[in-house]
Amino acid sequence: MSSDLMAVYNRAPVEVERGEGVWLHTTDGRTFLDCVAGIATNSLGHAHPALVEALNRQADKLWHVSNIFRIPGQEALATRLVDNSFADVVFFGNSGSEAVECALKTARRYHAVSGAPERIDIFGFAGSFHGRTYAAINASGNPAYVEGFGPRLPGYEQLDVDDIAGIEAAIRRPAAAAVIVEPVQGEGGARALDEAWLRRVRQLCDETGTLLIFDEVQCGMGRTGKLFAHQWFDGLAPDIMAVAKALGGGFPVGACLATAKAAKGMTTGVHGSTFGGNPLAMAVGTAAFDLIAQDATMANVLSVSQLLKDRLGDLVARYPDIAVDVRGKGLLIGVKLIPNNREMMATARDHGLLVAGGGENCIRLLPSLLIAAQEAEDAVARLEVAFAETRANLAKAA
Ligand SMILES: *Cc1c(COP(=O)(O)O)cnc(C)c1O
């Protein structure tokens, strides 16, 4: 199909007209059970009445003024983020990449104003994803993202999660500035890093004055059943954190959170954004925050994710020729497949189920945090039909 759009996306043949909760209705009259949720973004489902109301109410009053003025909505959302996290201060942008960009700049500035401008090295990990801006692709652990864009930026290096000795040697280097890590890798295939690993990296950072950045753009904002994924581990916190995706419940917004100490270099004029933290984004973000942070929402994530884990585990046991592993945390779920994951996504679609792809040949289920148990059962039933059809097709081809 010819198009006036840049050809950067591999788009599924699905044109959605409207959504409600976990259901999407297409222009050609089909209905899908949505376990993609805009890639962990529509975390309260589609067209949640409280978000629709917050957006409309703000749209009637004021859309945009610029950060050369005070924006009360930023104070409201920042206070919520600070009161519920390790952070002391927040910067608002419009996307995950911008949140990551701010986190990386904050880390380098910290060292520069601390009398150690030579500390510029940022360590990321193989299999990680941090976005598509220049800094983000250099921090990400996927070599394909930097190909053809000229020389790599200096001071970015990828380490192997399993190479603890290499990680220690890197963090102990005099030029070490920061480590950036997703506590639960999303795009990489729903890989949850374990507590001992995260604590070890925290300890090495503490010993060397290296800053620890958590990229919770995908795993944060309630996705794992805690507001932030690292909050599963008592007393473990980063110095800087990027969040986005679910923060706006589908409205574009991102945020970089930091301790006062880590943010000490982020002074007037050092960073900025035209649209960042605009009144529309703040109104929706605040409404989304208040719903996500409710005990009932987190309780739903815990119970439905357990149900999905059990059901998907059963499915893997019955289809060992199709799937080999269920992984992830909370409602960031990966199912590692044997047949091609892209083909499985298409087969699932044929049966009214939308799932996302992921690294290591996974499909990912990232549904609304408000998904009902019955809807989760429905999703697994549809996936089973797709597994059965794939098995039949493989038998036919053999
Ligand atoms: C999606 C994602 C990003 C990038 O967010 P954009 O809004 O696409 O810029 C960064 N980090 C992680 C972990 C993500 O999942």
mmCIF file of C-alpha atoms and ligand atoms in Angstrom:
data_model
loop_
_atom_site.group_PDB
_atom_site.id
_atom_site.type_symbol
_atom_site.label_atom_id
_atom_site.label_comp_id
_atom_site.label_asym_id
_atom_site.label_seq_id
_atom_site.Cartn_x
_atom_site.Cartn_y
_atom_site.Cartn_z
ATOM 1 C CA MET A 1 0.000 0.000 0.000
ATOM 2 C CA SER A 2 1.475 3.373 -0.918
ATOM 3 C CA SER A 3 1.422 6.007 1.765
ATOM 4 C CA ASP A 4 2.495 9.560 2.466
ATOM 5 C CA LEU A 5 3.977 8.399 5.751
ATOM 6 C CA MET A 6 7.603 7.513 6.431
ATOM 7 C CA ALA A 7 7.843 3.767 6.203
ATOM 8 C CA VAL A 8 9.366 3.240 9.658
ATOM 9 C CA TYR A 9 6.574 1.109 11.125
ATOM 10 C CA ASN A 10 5.478 -2.425 10.421
ATOM 11 C CA ARG A 11 1.758 -1.809 10.876
ATOM 12 C CA ALA A 12 -0.843 -4.496 11.459
ATOM 13 C CA PRO A 13 -3.888 -4.305 9.164
ATOM 14 C CA VAL A 14 -6.118 -2.976 11.930
ATOM 15 C CA GLU A 15 -7.776 0.437 11.825
ATOM 16 C CA VAL A 16 -9.361 1.224 15.172
ATOM 17 C CA GLU A 17 -12.293 3.568 15.299
ATOM 18 C CA ARG A 18 -13.059 3.551 19.021
ATOM 19 C CA GLY A 19 -12.240 1.765 22.225
ATOM 20 C CA GLU A 20 -13.848 1.063 25.536
ATOM 21 C CA GLY A 21 -12.006 -0.611 28.409
ATOM 22 C CA VAL A 22 -10.076 -3.552 26.953
ATOM 23 C CA TRP A 23 -12.165 -3.640 23.761
ATOM 24 C CA LEU A 24 -11.316 -2.065 20.419
ATOM 25 C CA HIS A 25 -13.750 -1.642 17.530
ATOM 26 C CA THR A 26 -12.389 -1.230 14.014
ATOM 27 C CA THR A 27 -13.675 0.832 11.110
ATOM 28 C CA ASP A 28 -14.545 -2.415 9.291
ATOM 29 C CA GLY A 29 -16.705 -3.684 12.156
ATOM 30 C CA ARG A 30 -14.349 -6.091 13.938
ATOM 31 C CA THR A 31 -13.916 -6.215 17.722
ATOM 32 C CA PHE A 32 -10.619 -7.035 19.432
ATOM 33 C CA LEU A 33 -9.658 -7.858 22.994
ATOM 34 C CA ASP A 34 -6.721 -5.532 23.506
ATOM 35 C CA CYS A 35 -3.725 -6.953 25.391
ATOM 36 C CA VAL A 36 -1.372 -4.376 23.873
ATOM 37 C CA ALA A 37 -2.904 -1.245 25.435
ATOM 38 C CA GLY A 38 -0.858 1.052 23.208
ATOM 39 C CA ILE A 39 2.218 -0.847 24.472
ATOM 40 C CA ALA A 40 1.553 -0.541 28.208
ATOM 41 C CA THR A 41 0.274 2.986 27.742
ATOM 42 C CA ASN A 42 -3.544 2.871 27.954
ATOM 43 C CA SER A 43 -3.181 1.424 31.435
ATOM 44 C CA LEU A 44 -6.713 2.321 32.453
ATOM 45 C CA GLY A 45 -8.191 0.937 29.261
ATOM 46 C CA HIS A 46 -9.677 2.976 26.448
ATOM 47 C CA ALA A 47 -11.953 5.951 27.025
ATOM 48 C CA HIS A 48 -11.934 5.740 30.801
ATOM 49 C CA PRO A 49 -14.681 8.196 31.855
ATOM 50 C CA ALA A 50 -12.485 9.929 34.465
ATOM 51 C CA LEU A 51 -9.739 10.593 31.913
ATOM 52 C CA VAL A 52 -12.207 11.732 29.258
ATOM 53 C CA GLU A 53 -13.712 14.124 31.761
ATOM 54 C CA ALA A 54 -10.331 15.471 32.913
ATOM 55 C CA LEU A 55 -9.283 16.087 29.300
ATOM 56 C CA ASN A 56 -12.527 17.776 28.308
ATOM 57 C CA ARG A 57 -12.633 19.947 31.405
ATOM 58 C CA GLN A 58 -9.089 21.190 30.777
ATOM 59 C CA ALA A 59 -9.650 21.547 27.019
ATOM 60 C CA ASP A 60 -12.451 24.014 27.733
ATOM 61 C CA LYS A 61 -10.133 26.187 29.825
ATOM 62 C CA LEU A 62 -6.539 26.214 28.546
ATOM 63 C CA TRP A 63 -4.336 24.049 26.332
ATOM 64 C CA HIS A 64 -0.888 25.552 26.387
ATOM 65 C CA VAL A 65 1.051 28.469 27.808
ATOM 66 C CA SER A 66 4.824 27.567 27.784
ATOM 67 C CA ASN A 67 7.146 26.898 30.678
ATOM 68 C CA ILE A 68 8.052 30.564 30.895
ATOM 69 C CA PHE A 69 4.897 30.671 33.061
ATOM 70 C CA ARG A 70 3.834 28.743 36.131
ATOM 71 C CA ILE A 71 1.710 25.696 35.372
ATOM 72 C CA PRO A 72 -0.256 24.571 38.450
ATOM 73 C CA GLY A 73 -1.008 21.165 36.937
ATOM 74 C CA GLN A 74 2.728 20.389 36.940
ATOM 75 C CA GLU A 75 2.903 21.084 40.660
ATOM 76 C CA ALA A 76 -0.084 18.786 41.259
ATOM 77 C CA LEU A 77 1.334 15.823 39.346
ATOM 78 C CA ALA A 78 4.915 16.364 40.555
ATOM 79 C CA THR A 79 3.719 16.350 44.174
ATOM 80 C CA ARG A 80 1.980 13.021 43.611
ATOM 81 C CA LEU A 81 5.086 11.517 41.997
ATOM 82 C CA VAL A 82 7.423 12.833 44.707
ATOM 83 C CA ASP A 83 5.127 11.780 47.590
ATOM 84 C CA ASN A 84 4.995 8.242 46.207
ATOM 85 C CA SER A 85 8.628 7.696 45.244
ATOM 86 C CA PHE A 86 12.287 8.194 46.188
ATOM 87 C CA ALA A 87 12.377 11.440 44.210
ATOM 88 C CA ASP A 88 12.548 15.072 45.310
ATOM 89 C CA VAL A 89 12.075 16.776 41.933
ATOM 90 C CA VAL A 90 10.438 16.112 38.557
ATOM 91 C CA PHE A 91 10.920 17.351 34.986
ATOM 92 C CA PHE A 92 8.084 16.824 32.508
ATOM 93 C CA GLY A 93 8.560 15.976 28.837
ATOM 94 C CA ASN A 94 6.296 14.393 26.251
ATOM 95 C CA SER A 95 7.633 10.874 25.808
ATOM 96 C CA GLY A 96 9.727 8.088 27.219
ATOM 97 C CA SER A 97 12.736 9.031 25.095
ATOM 98 C CA GLU A 98 12.636 12.563 26.434
ATOM 99 C CA ALA A 99 12.395 11.264 30.002
ATOM 100 C CA VAL A 100 15.461 9.091 29.331
ATOM 101 C CA GLU A 101 17.238 11.996 27.618
ATOM 102 C CA CYS A 102 16.676 14.165 30.690
ATOM 103 C CA ALA A 103 17.866 11.351 32.975
ATOM 104 C CA LEU A 104 21.127 10.986 31.024
ATOM 105 C CA LYS A 105 21.719 14.743 30.936
ATOM 106 C CA THR A 106 20.967 14.980 34.658
ATOM 107 C CA ALA A 107 23.570 12.289 35.386
ATOM 108 C CA ARG A 108 26.334 13.917 33.340
ATOM 109 C CA ARG A 109 25.543 17.375 34.690
ATOM 110 C CA TYR A 110 25.739 16.035 38.236
ATOM 111 C CA HIS A 111 29.331 14.969 37.732
ATOM 112 C CA ALA A 112 30.220 18.121 35.796
ATOM 113 C CA VAL A 113 29.060 20.389 38.619
ATOM 114 C CA SER A 114 30.660 18.070 41.198
ATOM 115 C CA GLY A 115 34.109 18.794 39.798
ATOM 116 C CA ALA A 116 34.352 15.554 37.789
ATOM 117 C CA PRO A 117 33.454 16.494 34.195
ATOM 118 C CA GLU A 118 35.476 13.501 32.968
ATOM 119 C CA ARG A 119 32.812 11.180 34.384
ATOM 120 C CA ILE A 120 30.707 10.720 31.238
ATOM 121 C CA ASP A 121 30.419 6.937 30.780
ATOM 122 C CA ILE A 122 26.883 5.600 30.697
ATOM 123 C CA PHE A 123 26.431 1.836 30.989
ATOM 124 C CA GLY A 124 23.363 0.166 29.518
ATOM 125 C CA PHE A 125 22.546 -3.510 29.038
ATOM 126 C CA ALA A 126 22.095 -5.900 26.176
ATOM 127 C CA GLY A 127 18.398 -6.422 25.485
ATOM 128 C CA SER A 128 17.361 -3.099 26.958
ATOM 129 C CA PHE A 129 15.302 -0.419 25.249
ATOM 130 C CA HIS A 130 15.366 3.255 26.148
ATOM 131 C CA GLY A 131 13.793 4.995 23.155
ATOM 132 C CA ARG A 132 14.719 6.378 19.751
ATOM 133 C CA THR A 133 16.480 9.713 20.265
ATOM 134 C CA TYR A 134 20.241 9.757 19.670
ATOM 135 C CA ALA A 135 21.113 9.416 23.347
ATOM 136 C CA ALA A 136 18.436 6.772 23.881
ATOM 137 C CA ILE A 137 19.577 4.564 20.989
ATOM 138 C CA ASN A 138 23.157 4.830 22.199
ATOM 139 C CA ALA A 139 22.071 3.781 25.683
ATOM 140 C CA SER A 140 19.847 0.954 24.384
ATOM 141 C CA GLY A 141 21.133 -2.583 24.058
ATOM 142 C CA ASN A 142 20.119 -3.197 20.472
ATOM 143 C CA PRO A 143 22.879 -2.566 17.885
ATOM 144 C CA ALA A 144 20.301 -2.390 15.056
ATOM 145 C CA TYR A 145 18.990 0.933 16.416
ATOM 146 C CA VAL A 146 22.312 2.761 15.933
ATOM 147 C CA GLU A 147 23.127 1.357 12.493
ATOM 148 C CA GLY A 148 23.425 3.942 9.720
ATOM 149 C CA PHE A 149 23.194 6.956 11.991
ATOM 150 C CA GLY A 150 26.882 7.844 11.945
ATOM 151 C CA PRO A 151 29.367 7.292 14.734
ATOM 152 C CA ARG A 152 28.113 6.167 18.109
ATOM 153 C CA LEU A 153 28.034 8.894 20.742
ATOM 154 C CA PRO A 154 31.076 8.779 22.995
ATOM 155 C CA GLY A 155 30.618 7.479 26.518
ATOM 156 C CA TYR A 156 27.952 4.830 25.946
ATOM 157 C CA GLU A 157 28.620 1.170 26.489
ATOM 158 C CA GLN A 158 26.516 -1.973 26.640
ATOM 159 C CA LEU A 159 27.156 -4.597 29.274
ATOM 160 C CA ASP A 160 25.818 -8.103 29.664
ATOM 161 C CA VAL A 161 23.364 -8.533 32.536
ATOM 162 C CA ASP A 162 24.932 -11.894 33.404
ATOM 163 C CA ASP A 163 28.528 -10.621 33.450
ATOM 164 C CA ILE A 164 28.744 -9.338 37.020
ATOM 165 C CA ALA A 165 32.557 -9.091 36.909
ATOM 166 C CA GLY A 166 32.381 -6.941 33.762
ATOM 167 C CA ILE A 167 29.704 -4.767 35.326
ATOM 168 C CA GLU A 168 31.789 -4.264 38.447
ATOM 169 C CA ALA A 169 34.898 -3.368 36.435
ATOM 170 C CA ALA A 170 32.915 -0.845 34.370
ATOM 171 C CA ILE A 171 31.295 0.859 37.359
ATOM 172 C CA ARG A 172 34.673 1.129 39.081
ATOM 173 C CA ARG A 173 36.226 2.989 36.132
ATOM 174 C CA PRO A 174 37.134 6.619 36.877
ATOM 175 C CA ALA A 175 34.985 7.826 33.950
ATOM 176 C CA ALA A 176 31.807 6.054 35.134
ATOM 177 C CA ALA A 177 28.858 8.452 35.244
ATOM 178 C CA ALA A 178 25.736 6.308 35.424
ATOM 179 C CA VAL A 179 24.147 2.928 34.927
ATOM 180 C CA ILE A 180 20.788 2.815 33.154
ATOM 181 C CA VAL A 181 18.606 -0.239 33.597
ATOM 182 C CA GLU A 182 14.997 -1.352 33.208
ATOM 183 C CA PRO A 183 14.101 -3.265 36.405
ATOM 184 C CA VAL A 184 11.836 -5.317 34.143
ATOM 185 C CA GLN A 185 12.991 -5.265 30.515
ATOM 186 C CA GLY A 186 9.978 -4.626 28.302
ATOM 187 C CA GLU A 187 10.849 -4.654 24.595
ATOM 188 C CA GLY A 188 13.630 -7.130 25.338
ATOM 189 C CA GLY A 189 11.019 -9.777 26.143
ATOM 190 C CA ALA A 190 9.550 -9.181 29.623
ATOM 191 C CA ARG A 191 12.674 -10.077 31.568
ATOM 192 C CA ALA A 192 12.513 -9.217 35.286
ATOM 193 C CA LEU A 193 15.931 -8.568 36.806
ATOM 194 C CA ASP A 194 16.320 -10.228 40.170
ATOM 195 C CA GLU A 195 16.595 -8.509 43.501
ATOM 196 C CA ALA A 196 20.161 -9.621 44.267
ATOM 197 C CA TRP A 197 21.377 -8.297 40.900
ATOM 198 C CA LEU A 198 19.710 -4.916 41.369
ATOM 199 C CA ARG A 199 21.026 -4.608 44.928
ATOM 200 C CA ARG A 200 24.558 -5.459 43.779
ATOM 201 C CA VAL A 201 24.468 -2.767 41.091
ATOM 202 C CA ARG A 202 23.074 -0.270 43.626
ATOM 203 C CA GLN A 203 25.900 -1.132 46.015
ATOM 204 C CA LEU A 204 28.582 -0.733 43.333
ATOM 205 C CA CYS A 205 27.102 2.648 42.389
ATOM 206 C CA ASP A 206 27.099 3.724 46.045
ATOM 207 C CA GLU A 207 30.727 2.714 46.486
ATOM 208 C CA THR A 208 31.880 4.656 43.432
ATOM 209 C CA GLY A 209 29.544 7.659 43.293
ATOM 210 C CA THR A 210 28.106 6.402 40.007
ATOM 211 C CA LEU A 211 24.454 7.318 39.552
ATOM 212 C CA LEU A 212 21.801 4.654 39.098
ATOM 213 C CA ILE A 213 19.038 5.381 36.579
ATOM 214 C CA PHE A 214 15.979 3.172 36.425
ATOM 215 C CA ASP A 215 14.057 3.286 33.160
ATOM 216 C CA GLU A 216 10.528 2.520 34.340
ATOM 217 C CA VAL A 217 8.890 3.897 31.201
ATOM 218 C CA GLN A 218 7.241 0.520 30.588
ATOM 219 C CA CYS A 219 7.382 -1.334 33.935
ATOM 220 C CA GLY A 220 6.409 1.656 36.083
ATOM 221 C CA MET A 221 3.077 3.287 36.899
ATOM 222 C CA GLY A 222 1.438 0.214 38.381
ATOM 223 C CA ARG A 223 2.268 -2.290 35.656
ATOM 224 C CA THR A 224 3.876 -4.785 38.074
ATOM 225 C CA GLY A 225 1.395 -4.283 40.922
ATOM 226 C CA LYS A 226 3.454 -1.617 42.706
ATOM 227 C CA LEU A 227 3.449 1.993 41.570
ATOM 228 C CA PHE A 228 7.076 1.494 40.476
ATOM 229 C CA ALA A 229 8.640 -1.898 39.776
ATOM 230 C CA HIS A 230 11.681 -1.323 41.999
ATOM 231 C CA GLN A 231 9.365 -0.719 44.966
ATOM 232 C CA TRP A 232 9.010 -4.497 45.231
ATOM 233 C CA PHE A 233 12.410 -4.393 46.927
ATOM 234 C CA ASP A 234 12.573 -2.663 50.307
ATOM 235 C CA GLY A 235 14.946 0.243 50.460
ATOM 236 C CA LEU A 236 16.113 -0.138 46.870
ATOM 237 C CA ALA A 237 15.846 3.060 44.833
ATOM 238 C CA PRO A 238 17.577 4.750 41.929
ATOM 239 C CA ASP A 239 18.995 8.274 41.916
ATOM 240 C CA ILE A 240 17.123 9.142 38.721
ATOM 241 C CA MET A 241 14.122 7.501 37.037
ATOM 242 C CA ALA A 242 12.387 7.852 33.678
ATOM 243 C CA VAL A 243 8.632 7.252 33.446
ATOM 244 C CA ALA A 244 6.190 7.793 30.583
ATOM 245 C CA LYS A 245 3.816 5.426 28.742
ATOM 246 C CA ALA A 246 1.088 4.813 31.378
ATOM 247 C CA LEU A 247 1.745 8.153 33.067
ATOM 248 C CA GLY A 248 -0.735 9.868 30.744
ATOM 249 C CA GLY A 249 -3.094 6.924 30.297
ATOM 250 C CA GLY A 250 -2.737 7.411 26.532
ATOM 251 C CA PHE A 251 -2.047 11.149 26.471
ATOM 252 C CA PRO A 252 1.616 11.906 25.588
ATOM 253 C CA VAL A 253 3.606 12.727 28.696
ATOM 254 C CA GLY A 254 6.890 11.651 30.218
ATOM 255 C CA ALA A 255 8.723 12.532 33.400
ATOM 256 C CA CYS A 256 12.241 12.393 34.781
ATOM 257 C CA LEU A 257 12.348 11.996 38.561
ATOM 258 C CA ALA A 258 15.463 12.566 40.644
ATOM 259 C CA THR A 259 16.764 13.073 44.136
ATOM 260 C CA ALA A 260 17.704 16.658 44.976
ATOM 261 C CA LYS A 261 21.340 15.569 45.066
ATOM 262 C CA ALA A 262 21.321 13.897 41.627
ATOM 263 C CA ALA A 263 19.496 16.894 40.143
ATOM 264 C CA LYS A 264 21.883 19.481 41.541
ATOM 265 C CA GLY A 265 23.262 20.307 38.097
ATOM 266 C CA MET A 266 19.831 20.890 36.548
ATOM 267 C CA THR A 267 19.717 24.620 37.129
ATOM 268 C CA THR A 268 17.943 27.427 35.264
ATOM 269 C CA GLY A 269 18.486 27.317 31.500
ATOM 270 C CA VAL A 270 20.162 23.901 31.460
ATOM 271 C CA HIS A 271 17.243 21.935 29.991
ATOM 272 C CA GLY A 272 13.726 22.555 28.744
ATOM 273 C CA SER A 273 10.814 21.629 26.514
ATOM 274 C CA THR A 274 8.128 23.605 24.727
ATOM 275 C CA PHE A 275 5.283 21.180 25.243
ATOM 276 C CA GLY A 276 6.613 19.371 28.311
ATOM 277 C CA GLY A 277 4.110 19.377 31.152
ATOM 278 C CA ASN A 278 1.459 21.282 29.260
ATOM 279 C CA PRO A 279 -1.913 21.782 30.975
ATOM 280 C CA LEU A 280 -3.727 19.083 28.959
ATOM 281 C CA ALA A 281 -1.064 16.465 29.726
ATOM 282 C CA MET A 282 -1.023 17.414 33.403
ATOM 283 C CA ALA A 283 -4.810 17.249 33.752
ATOM 284 C CA VAL A 284 -4.980 13.757 32.241
ATOM 285 C CA GLY A 285 -1.794 12.615 33.983
ATOM 286 C CA THR A 286 -3.096 13.668 37.375
ATOM 287 C CA ALA A 287 -6.427 11.909 36.818
ATOM 288 C CA ALA A 288 -4.592 8.776 35.621
ATOM 289 C CA PHE A 289 -2.242 8.855 38.591
ATOM 290 C CA ASP A 290 -5.108 9.020 41.074
ATOM 291 C CA LEU A 291 -6.745 5.953 39.525
ATOM 292 C CA ILE A 292 -3.571 3.905 39.095
ATOM 293 C CA ALA A 293 -2.395 4.600 42.656
ATOM 294 C CA GLN A 294 -5.630 3.277 44.171
ATOM 295 C CA ASP A 295 -5.276 0.109 46.256
ATOM 296 C CA ALA A 296 -8.083 -1.476 44.245
ATOM 297 C CA THR A 297 -6.149 -1.006 40.983
ATOM 298 C CA MET A 298 -2.975 -2.555 42.395
ATOM 299 C CA ALA A 299 -5.016 -5.402 43.921
ATOM 300 C CA ASN A 300 -6.551 -6.066 40.505
ATOM 301 C CA VAL A 301 -3.114 -6.188 38.881
ATOM 302 C CA LEU A 302 -1.957 -8.714 41.474
ATOM 303 C CA SER A 303 -4.977 -10.998 41.225
ATOM 304 C CA VAL A 304 -5.410 -10.910 37.444
ATOM 305 C CA SER A 305 -1.674 -11.277 36.799
ATOM 306 C CA GLN A 306 -1.629 -14.362 39.032
ATOM 307 C CA LEU A 307 -4.595 -15.768 37.139
ATOM 308 C CA LEU A 308 -2.891 -15.079 33.796
ATOM 309 C CA LYS A 309 0.360 -16.613 34.998
ATOM 310 C CA ASP A 310 -1.488 -19.792 36.063
ATOM 311 C CA ARG A 311 -3.565 -20.071 32.894
ATOM 312 C CA LEU A 312 -0.659 -19.294 30.581
ATOM 313 C CA GLY A 313 1.497 -21.773 32.513
ATOM 314 C CA ASP A 314 -1.154 -24.454 31.863
ATOM 315 C CA LEU A 315 -1.211 -23.474 28.214
ATOM 316 C CA VAL A 316 2.572 -23.764 27.889
ATOM 317 C CA ALA A 317 2.397 -27.198 29.560
ATOM 318 C CA ARG A 318 -0.210 -28.361 27.044
ATOM 319 C CA TYR A 319 1.544 -26.792 24.034
ATOM 320 C CA PRO A 320 5.267 -27.493 24.621
ATOM 321 C CA ASP A 321 5.706 -27.506 20.828
ATOM 322 C CA ILE A 322 4.465 -23.899 20.663
ATOM 323 C CA ALA A 323 5.527 -22.108 23.859
ATOM 324 C CA VAL A 324 8.363 -22.664 26.294
ATOM 325 C CA ASP A 325 8.174 -20.033 29.019
ATOM 326 C CA VAL A 326 5.956 -17.495 30.770
ATOM 327 C CA ARG A 327 7.919 -14.603 32.222
ATOM 328 C CA GLY A 328 7.771 -11.000 33.338
ATOM 329 C CA LYS A 329 6.132 -9.395 36.318
ATOM 330 C CA GLY A 330 2.582 -8.299 37.069
ATOM 331 C CA LEU A 331 0.793 -7.377 33.851
ATOM 332 C CA LEU A 332 4.025 -7.127 31.866
ATOM 333 C CA ILE A 333 3.904 -10.714 30.662
ATOM 334 C CA GLY A 334 6.010 -12.455 28.045
ATOM 335 C CA VAL A 335 5.336 -15.832 26.493
ATOM 336 C CA LYS A 336 8.402 -17.218 24.752
ATOM 337 C CA LEU A 337 7.444 -19.116 21.618
ATOM 338 C CA ILE A 338 9.008 -21.705 19.333
ATOM 339 C CA PRO A 339 7.211 -20.699 16.091
ATOM 340 C CA ASN A 340 7.691 -17.114 14.916
ATOM 341 C CA ASN A 341 6.168 -14.539 17.275
ATOM 342 C CA ARG A 342 5.083 -12.167 14.477
ATOM 343 C CA GLU A 343 3.095 -14.960 12.844
ATOM 344 C CA MET A 344 1.509 -15.802 16.190
ATOM 345 C CA MET A 345 0.494 -12.160 16.634
ATOM 346 C CA ALA A 346 -1.289 -12.351 13.269
ATOM 347 C CA THR A 347 -2.964 -15.665 14.142
ATOM 348 C CA ALA A 348 -4.126 -14.279 17.502
ATOM 349 C CA ARG A 349 -5.490 -11.263 15.652
ATOM 350 C CA ASP A 350 -7.503 -13.592 13.428
ATOM 351 C CA HIS A 351 -9.175 -14.754 16.643
ATOM 352 C CA GLY A 352 -9.837 -11.289 18.010
ATOM 353 C CA LEU A 353 -6.861 -10.974 20.334
ATOM 354 C CA LEU A 354 -4.201 -8.265 20.146
ATOM 355 C CA VAL A 355 -0.807 -9.027 21.699
ATOM 356 C CA ALA A 356 2.534 -7.251 21.305
ATOM 357 C CA GLY A 357 5.835 -8.716 20.141
ATOM 358 C CA GLY A 358 9.039 -8.721 22.133
ATOM 359 C CA GLY A 359 12.670 -9.777 22.107
ATOM 360 C CA GLU A 360 13.723 -13.431 22.254
ATOM 361 C CA ASN A 361 10.725 -14.439 20.127
ATOM 362 C CA CYS A 362 8.204 -13.505 22.828
ATOM 363 C CA ILE A 363 4.676 -12.271 22.568
ATOM 364 C CA ARG A 364 3.809 -9.784 25.292
ATOM 365 C CA LEU A 365 0.525 -9.276 27.090
ATOM 366 C CA LEU A 366 0.279 -5.754 28.520
ATOM 367 C CA PRO A 367 -3.426 -5.244 29.128
ATOM 368 C CA SER A 368 -5.198 -2.477 30.999
ATOM 369 C CA LEU A 369 -4.499 -2.593 34.738
ATOM 370 C CA LEU A 370 -8.286 -2.691 35.131
ATOM 371 C CA ILE A 371 -8.790 -5.832 33.021
ATOM 372 C CA ALA A 372 -11.411 -8.100 34.639
ATOM 373 C CA ALA A 373 -10.700 -11.743 35.500
ATOM 374 C CA GLN A 374 -13.321 -12.806 32.951
ATOM 375 C CA GLU A 375 -11.614 -10.772 30.218
ATOM 376 C CA ALA A 376 -8.237 -12.301 31.117
ATOM 377 C CA GLU A 377 -9.769 -15.788 30.834
ATOM 378 C CA ASP A 378 -11.181 -14.761 27.461
ATOM 379 C CA ALA A 379 -7.716 -13.619 26.323
ATOM 380 C CA VAL A 380 -6.151 -16.961 27.239
ATOM 381 C CA ALA A 381 -8.979 -18.853 25.508
ATOM 382 C CA ARG A 382 -8.350 -16.856 22.310
ATOM 383 C CA LEU A 383 -4.622 -17.436 22.591
ATOM 384 C CA GLU A 384 -5.253 -21.165 22.948
ATOM 385 C CA VAL A 385 -7.238 -21.162 19.708
ATOM 386 C CA ALA A 386 -4.271 -19.441 18.043
ATOM 387 C CA PHE A 387 -1.866 -22.025 19.519
ATOM 388 C CA ALA A 388 -4.079 -24.888 18.314
ATOM 389 C CA GLU A 389 -4.325 -23.426 14.817
ATOM 390 C CA THR A 390 -0.540 -22.929 14.691
ATOM 391 C CA ARG A 391 -0.027 -26.539 15.796
ATOM 392 C CA ALA A 392 -2.407 -27.776 13.083
ATOM 393 C CA ASN A 393 -0.643 -25.671 10.434
ATOM 394 C CA LEU A 394 2.767 -26.965 11.499
ATOM 395 C CA ALA A 395 1.467 -30.556 11.255
ATOM 396 C CA LYS A 396 0.115 -29.865 7.777
ATOM 397 C CA ALA A 397 3.429 -28.386 6.637
ATOM 398 C CA ALA A 398 5.438 -31.315 8.027
HETATM 399 C C1 LIG B 1 8.740 2.802 25.172
HETATM 400 C C2 LIG B 1 9.974 2.911 25.979
HETATM 401 C C3 LIG B 1 10.822 4.027 25.877
HETATM 402 C C4 LIG B 1 10.624 5.105 24.844
HETATM 403 O O1 LIG B 1 9.421 5.786 25.006
HETATM 404 P P1 LIG B 1 8.865 6.689 23.791
HETATM 405 O O2 LIG B 1 7.652 7.331 24.401
HETATM 406 O O3 LIG B 1 8.578 5.787 22.665
HETATM 407 O O4 LIG B 1 9.913 7.678 23.471
HETATM 408 C C5 LIG B 1 11.903 4.106 26.730
HETATM 409 N N1 LIG B 1 12.144 3.146 27.626
HETATM 410 C C6 LIG B 1 11.367 2.056 27.760
HETATM 411 C C7 LIG B 1 11.682 1.028 28.787
HETATM 412 C C8 LIG B 1 10.261 1.894 26.929
HETATM 413 O O5 LIG B 1 9.505 0.797 27.021
#
